[in-house]
Amino acid sequence: MAKVGIIMGSDSDLPILKDAAKTLEELGIDYIMTIASAHRTPERVVKCIKEFEEKGVEVIIAGAGGAAHLPGVVASLTILPVIGVPIKSTLQGLDSLLSIVQMPSGIPVATVAINNAKNAALLAAEILGIKYDDVREKLIEYRKKMKESVEKKGELLEKLGYEEYLEKYKK
């Protein structure tokens, strides 16, 4: 049963939204992914959200660029938590970011950084982790691995110095 729905306004958003899918897969969380445009196919957006709800989706990630109305439209159609991913477009993604974060009172959309679908997936997992112990445990392990990686890199940088570190590890 899908726990996360991922919806994007265009297939041009897929190179960004794939990071959400990969992260959910890494955490063992089921998802459904689709394309529907708030402007070009509003009826399809309505249909997709109904299908998400029927299939047991509990959190929705909605990515869009430009005017980026999709996350807000999705939020207006459901009471499920919606996480907006602003996609970099003609104004470096600021247009998308502002379109998503400036939702009117009563229709909230959580918003992550521009092009940061990975954080959207992690936020979705945190929301699910309130209810599902296995998801919470995977997030704890994920954070533990991140911590260990940073500590290892820090020790290595201290040992090698920045020039050697960059030469060996950041080519």
PDB file of C-alpha atoms in Angstrom:
ATOM      1  CA  MET A   1       0.000   0.000   0.000  1.00  0.00           C
ATOM      2  CA  ALA A   2       1.405   3.391  -0.992  1.00  0.00           C
ATOM      3  CA  LYS A   3       2.069   5.770   1.867  1.00  0.00           C
ATOM      4  CA  VAL A   4       3.452   8.707  -0.165  1.00  0.00           C
ATOM      5  CA  GLY A   5       2.104  10.239  -3.346  1.00  0.00           C
ATOM      6  CA  ILE A   6       4.506  12.149  -5.569  1.00  0.00           C
ATOM      7  CA  ILE A   7       2.976  14.453  -8.151  1.00  0.00           C
ATOM      8  CA  MET A   8       4.743  16.820 -10.519  1.00  0.00           C
ATOM      9  CA  GLY A   9       3.485  19.368 -12.988  1.00  0.00           C
ATOM     10  CA  SER A  10       5.633  18.167 -15.894  1.00  0.00           C
ATOM     11  CA  ASP A  11       8.049  15.419 -16.818  1.00  0.00           C
ATOM     12  CA  SER A  12      10.728  18.125 -16.861  1.00  0.00           C
ATOM     13  CA  ASP A  13      10.414  18.004 -13.035  1.00  0.00           C
ATOM     14  CA  LEU A  14      11.282  14.295 -12.930  1.00  0.00           C
ATOM     15  CA  PRO A  15      15.084  14.739 -12.731  1.00  0.00           C
ATOM     16  CA  ILE A  16      14.471  16.547  -9.415  1.00  0.00           C
ATOM     17  CA  LEU A  17      11.561  14.477  -8.056  1.00  0.00           C
ATOM     18  CA  LYS A  18      13.416  11.205  -8.691  1.00  0.00           C
ATOM     19  CA  ASP A  19      15.490  12.087  -5.622  1.00  0.00           C
ATOM     20  CA  ALA A  20      12.333  11.828  -3.507  1.00  0.00           C
ATOM     21  CA  ALA A  21      11.589   8.417  -4.993  1.00  0.00           C
ATOM     22  CA  LYS A  22      15.148   7.193  -4.405  1.00  0.00           C
ATOM     23  CA  THR A  23      15.098   8.382  -0.803  1.00  0.00           C
ATOM     24  CA  LEU A  24      11.734   6.751  -0.118  1.00  0.00           C
ATOM     25  CA  GLU A  25      13.040   3.527  -1.656  1.00  0.00           C
ATOM     26  CA  GLU A  26      16.138   3.714   0.555  1.00  0.00           C
ATOM     27  CA  LEU A  27      13.851   4.005   3.584  1.00  0.00           C
ATOM     28  CA  GLY A  28      11.536   1.206   2.394  1.00  0.00           C
ATOM     29  CA  ILE A  29       8.520   3.486   1.981  1.00  0.00           C
ATOM     30  CA  ASP A  30       6.010   2.746  -0.776  1.00  0.00           C
ATOM     31  CA  TYR A  31       4.997   5.546  -3.096  1.00  0.00           C
ATOM     32  CA  ILE A  32       3.003   6.380  -6.204  1.00  0.00           C
ATOM     33  CA  MET A  33       4.417   8.868  -8.720  1.00  0.00           C
ATOM     34  CA  THR A  34       2.520  10.700 -11.450  1.00  0.00           C
ATOM     35  CA  ILE A  35       2.322  13.846 -13.581  1.00  0.00           C
ATOM     36  CA  ALA A  36      -0.591  16.278 -13.596  1.00  0.00           C
ATOM     37  CA  SER A  37      -0.538  19.991 -14.301  1.00  0.00           C
ATOM     38  CA  ALA A  38      -2.521  22.447 -12.209  1.00  0.00           C
ATOM     39  CA  HIS A  39      -2.901  24.638 -15.310  1.00  0.00           C
ATOM     40  CA  ARG A  40      -3.018  22.247 -18.267  1.00  0.00           C
ATOM     41  CA  THR A  41      -4.865  19.285 -16.702  1.00  0.00           C
ATOM     42  CA  PRO A  42      -6.722  20.446 -13.578  1.00  0.00           C
ATOM     43  CA  GLU A  43      -9.263  17.612 -13.903  1.00  0.00           C
ATOM     44  CA  ARG A  44      -6.400  15.105 -13.855  1.00  0.00           C
ATOM     45  CA  VAL A  45      -5.056  16.690 -10.650  1.00  0.00           C
ATOM     46  CA  VAL A  46      -8.440  16.156  -8.988  1.00  0.00           C
ATOM     47  CA  LYS A  47      -8.541  12.544 -10.240  1.00  0.00           C
ATOM     48  CA  CYS A  48      -4.977  11.833  -9.053  1.00  0.00           C
ATOM     49  CA  ILE A  49      -5.623  13.163  -5.554  1.00  0.00           C
ATOM     50  CA  LYS A  50      -8.778  11.042  -5.249  1.00  0.00           C
ATOM     51  CA  GLU A  51      -6.774   8.003  -6.378  1.00  0.00           C
ATOM     52  CA  PHE A  52      -4.005   8.784  -3.893  1.00  0.00           C
ATOM     53  CA  GLU A  53      -6.558   8.862  -1.079  1.00  0.00           C
ATOM     54  CA  GLU A  54      -8.225   5.637  -2.268  1.00  0.00           C
ATOM     55  CA  LYS A  55      -4.830   3.891  -2.392  1.00  0.00           C
ATOM     56  CA  GLY A  56      -3.935   4.836   1.174  1.00  0.00           C
ATOM     57  CA  VAL A  57      -1.492   7.675   0.538  1.00  0.00           C
ATOM     58  CA  GLU A  58      -0.806   9.489   3.817  1.00  0.00           C
ATOM     59  CA  VAL A  59       1.533  12.288   2.681  1.00  0.00           C
ATOM     60  CA  ILE A  60       1.841  14.016  -0.709  1.00  0.00           C
ATOM     61  CA  ILE A  61       4.966  15.516  -2.253  1.00  0.00           C
ATOM     62  CA  ALA A  62       4.115  18.004  -5.005  1.00  0.00           C
ATOM     63  CA  GLY A  63       6.822  19.509  -7.179  1.00  0.00           C
ATOM     64  CA  ALA A  64       6.403  22.362  -9.619  1.00  0.00           C
ATOM     65  CA  GLY A  65       8.364  25.141 -11.286  1.00  0.00           C
ATOM     66  CA  GLY A  66       7.501  28.588 -12.548  1.00  0.00           C
ATOM     67  CA  ALA A  67       4.159  29.748 -11.159  1.00  0.00           C
ATOM     68  CA  ALA A  68       4.209  26.499  -9.117  1.00  0.00           C
ATOM     69  CA  HIS A  69       0.524  26.351  -8.275  1.00  0.00           C
ATOM     70  CA  LEU A  70       0.388  22.544  -8.132  1.00  0.00           C
ATOM     71  CA  PRO A  71       1.267  22.097  -4.426  1.00  0.00           C
ATOM     72  CA  GLY A  72      -1.361  24.646  -3.392  1.00  0.00           C
ATOM     73  CA  VAL A  73      -4.011  23.190  -5.665  1.00  0.00           C
ATOM     74  CA  VAL A  74      -3.241  19.723  -4.291  1.00  0.00           C
ATOM     75  CA  ALA A  75      -3.500  21.027  -0.717  1.00  0.00           C
ATOM     76  CA  SER A  76      -6.869  22.578  -1.535  1.00  0.00           C
ATOM     77  CA  LEU A  77      -8.181  19.168  -2.620  1.00  0.00           C
ATOM     78  CA  THR A  78      -7.193  17.102   0.424  1.00  0.00           C
ATOM     79  CA  ILE A  79      -6.557  17.276   4.154  1.00  0.00           C
ATOM     80  CA  LEU A  80      -3.457  15.089   3.778  1.00  0.00           C
ATOM     81  CA  PRO A  81      -0.140  16.818   4.519  1.00  0.00           C
ATOM     82  CA  VAL A  82       1.353  18.303   1.347  1.00  0.00           C
ATOM     83  CA  ILE A  83       5.054  19.023   0.946  1.00  0.00           C
ATOM     84  CA  GLY A  84       5.928  21.397  -1.879  1.00  0.00           C
ATOM     85  CA  VAL A  85       9.171  21.147  -3.821  1.00  0.00           C
ATOM     86  CA  PRO A  86       9.937  24.341  -5.714  1.00  0.00           C
ATOM     87  CA  ILE A  87      11.700  23.512  -8.985  1.00  0.00           C
ATOM     88  CA  LYS A  88      14.372  25.814 -10.383  1.00  0.00           C
ATOM     89  CA  SER A  89      13.042  27.648 -13.418  1.00  0.00           C
ATOM     90  CA  THR A  90      13.543  30.957 -15.172  1.00  0.00           C
ATOM     91  CA  LEU A  91      14.012  32.967 -11.967  1.00  0.00           C
ATOM     92  CA  GLN A  92      16.427  30.471 -10.378  1.00  0.00           C
ATOM     93  CA  GLY A  93      13.482  28.866  -8.582  1.00  0.00           C
ATOM     94  CA  LEU A  94      12.572  31.928  -6.511  1.00  0.00           C
ATOM     95  CA  ASP A  95       9.300  32.243  -8.428  1.00  0.00           C
ATOM     96  CA  SER A  96       8.466  28.634  -7.555  1.00  0.00           C
ATOM     97  CA  LEU A  97       9.542  28.993  -3.935  1.00  0.00           C
ATOM     98  CA  LEU A  98       7.455  32.115  -3.386  1.00  0.00           C
ATOM     99  CA  SER A  99       4.431  30.599  -5.144  1.00  0.00           C
ATOM    100  CA  ILE A 100       4.508  27.648  -2.775  1.00  0.00           C
ATOM    101  CA  VAL A 101       5.318  29.326   0.545  1.00  0.00           C
ATOM    102  CA  GLN A 102       2.807  32.166   0.089  1.00  0.00           C
ATOM    103  CA  MET A 103      -0.259  29.980   0.570  1.00  0.00           C
ATOM    104  CA  PRO A 104      -3.331  31.686   2.024  1.00  0.00           C
ATOM    105  CA  SER A 105      -4.325  31.041   5.606  1.00  0.00           C
ATOM    106  CA  GLY A 106      -6.188  27.770   5.952  1.00  0.00           C
ATOM    107  CA  ILE A 107      -4.453  25.814   3.155  1.00  0.00           C
ATOM    108  CA  PRO A 108      -0.930  25.033   4.387  1.00  0.00           C
ATOM    109  CA  VAL A 109       1.836  23.551   2.259  1.00  0.00           C
ATOM    110  CA  ALA A 110       5.105  22.563   3.914  1.00  0.00           C
ATOM    111  CA  THR A 111       7.936  23.710   1.658  1.00  0.00           C
ATOM    112  CA  VAL A 112      11.528  22.543   1.253  1.00  0.00           C
ATOM    113  CA  ALA A 113      14.441  24.263  -0.449  1.00  0.00           C
ATOM    114  CA  ILE A 114      14.544  24.747  -4.208  1.00  0.00           C
ATOM    115  CA  ASN A 115      15.166  21.417  -6.002  1.00  0.00           C
ATOM    116  CA  ASN A 116      15.446  19.564  -2.680  1.00  0.00           C
ATOM    117  CA  ALA A 117      13.155  16.604  -3.269  1.00  0.00           C
ATOM    118  CA  LYS A 118      15.336  14.479  -0.985  1.00  0.00           C
ATOM    119  CA  ASN A 119      14.372  16.651   1.983  1.00  0.00           C
ATOM    120  CA  ALA A 120      10.724  16.396   0.945  1.00  0.00           C
ATOM    121  CA  ALA A 121      11.002  12.603   1.147  1.00  0.00           C
ATOM    122  CA  LEU A 122      12.734  12.809   4.516  1.00  0.00           C
ATOM    123  CA  LEU A 123      10.029  15.143   5.834  1.00  0.00           C
ATOM    124  CA  ALA A 124       7.362  12.755   4.535  1.00  0.00           C
ATOM    125  CA  ALA A 125       9.170   9.915   6.327  1.00  0.00           C
ATOM    126  CA  GLU A 126       9.269  11.932   9.553  1.00  0.00           C
ATOM    127  CA  ILE A 127       5.516  12.491   9.302  1.00  0.00           C
ATOM    128  CA  LEU A 128       4.968   8.767   8.704  1.00  0.00           C
ATOM    129  CA  GLY A 129       7.398   7.944  11.509  1.00  0.00           C
ATOM    130  CA  ILE A 130       4.906   9.342  14.011  1.00  0.00           C
ATOM    131  CA  LYS A 131       2.644   6.398  13.170  1.00  0.00           C
ATOM    132  CA  TYR A 132       5.040   3.709  11.907  1.00  0.00           C
ATOM    133  CA  ASP A 133       7.826   2.490  14.210  1.00  0.00           C
ATOM    134  CA  ASP A 134       9.743   0.845  11.347  1.00  0.00           C
ATOM    135  CA  VAL A 135       9.954   4.149   9.467  1.00  0.00           C
ATOM    136  CA  ARG A 136      11.071   5.959  12.621  1.00  0.00           C
ATOM    137  CA  GLU A 137      13.818   3.359  13.175  1.00  0.00           C
ATOM    138  CA  LYS A 138      15.042   3.710   9.580  1.00  0.00           C
ATOM    139  CA  LEU A 139      15.230   7.483  10.010  1.00  0.00           C
ATOM    140  CA  ILE A 140      17.252   7.079  13.202  1.00  0.00           C
ATOM    141  CA  GLU A 141      19.667   4.788  11.345  1.00  0.00           C
ATOM    142  CA  TYR A 142      19.809   7.225   8.396  1.00  0.00           C
ATOM    143  CA  ARG A 143      20.786  10.080  10.720  1.00  0.00           C
ATOM    144  CA  LYS A 144      23.346   7.891  12.480  1.00  0.00           C
ATOM    145  CA  LYS A 145      25.027   7.083   9.150  1.00  0.00           C
ATOM    146  CA  MET A 146      25.056  10.776   8.201  1.00  0.00           C
ATOM    147  CA  LYS A 147      26.708  11.664  11.498  1.00  0.00           C
ATOM    148  CA  GLU A 148      29.345   8.962  11.082  1.00  0.00           C
ATOM    149  CA  SER A 149      30.087  10.096   7.530  1.00  0.00           C
ATOM    150  CA  VAL A 150      30.584  13.734   8.552  1.00  0.00           C
ATOM    151  CA  GLU A 151      32.789  12.761  11.487  1.00  0.00           C
ATOM    152  CA  LYS A 152      34.925  10.550   9.241  1.00  0.00           C
ATOM    153  CA  LYS A 153      35.310  13.334   6.658  1.00  0.00           C
ATOM    154  CA  GLY A 154      36.205  15.836   9.362  1.00  0.00           C
ATOM    155  CA  GLU A 155      38.914  13.588  10.786  1.00  0.00           C
ATOM    156  CA  LEU A 156      40.281  12.922   7.313  1.00  0.00           C
ATOM    157  CA  LEU A 157      40.407  16.631   6.455  1.00  0.00           C
ATOM    158  CA  GLU A 158      42.202  17.373   9.715  1.00  0.00           C
ATOM    159  CA  LYS A 159      44.723  14.610   8.981  1.00  0.00           C
ATOM    160  CA  LEU A 160      45.369  15.435   5.300  1.00  0.00           C
ATOM    161  CA  GLY A 161      44.830  19.185   5.081  1.00  0.00           C
ATOM    162  CA  TYR A 162      42.500  20.771   2.582  1.00  0.00           C
ATOM    163  CA  GLU A 163      44.711  20.528  -0.521  1.00  0.00           C
ATOM    164  CA  GLU A 164      45.349  16.786  -0.252  1.00  0.00           C
ATOM    165  CA  TYR A 165      41.750  16.142   0.770  1.00  0.00           C
ATOM    166  CA  LEU A 166      40.412  17.998  -2.262  1.00  0.00           C
ATOM    167  CA  GLU A 167      42.890  16.258  -4.554  1.00  0.00           C
ATOM    168  CA  LYS A 168      41.971  12.774  -3.317  1.00  0.00           C
ATOM    169  CA  TYR A 169      38.243  13.067  -2.611  1.00  0.00           C
ATOM    170  CA  LYS A 170      36.719  16.011  -4.470  1.00  0.00           C
ATOM    171  CA  LYS A 171      38.013  15.706  -8.031  1.00  0.00           C
TER     172      LYS A 171
END
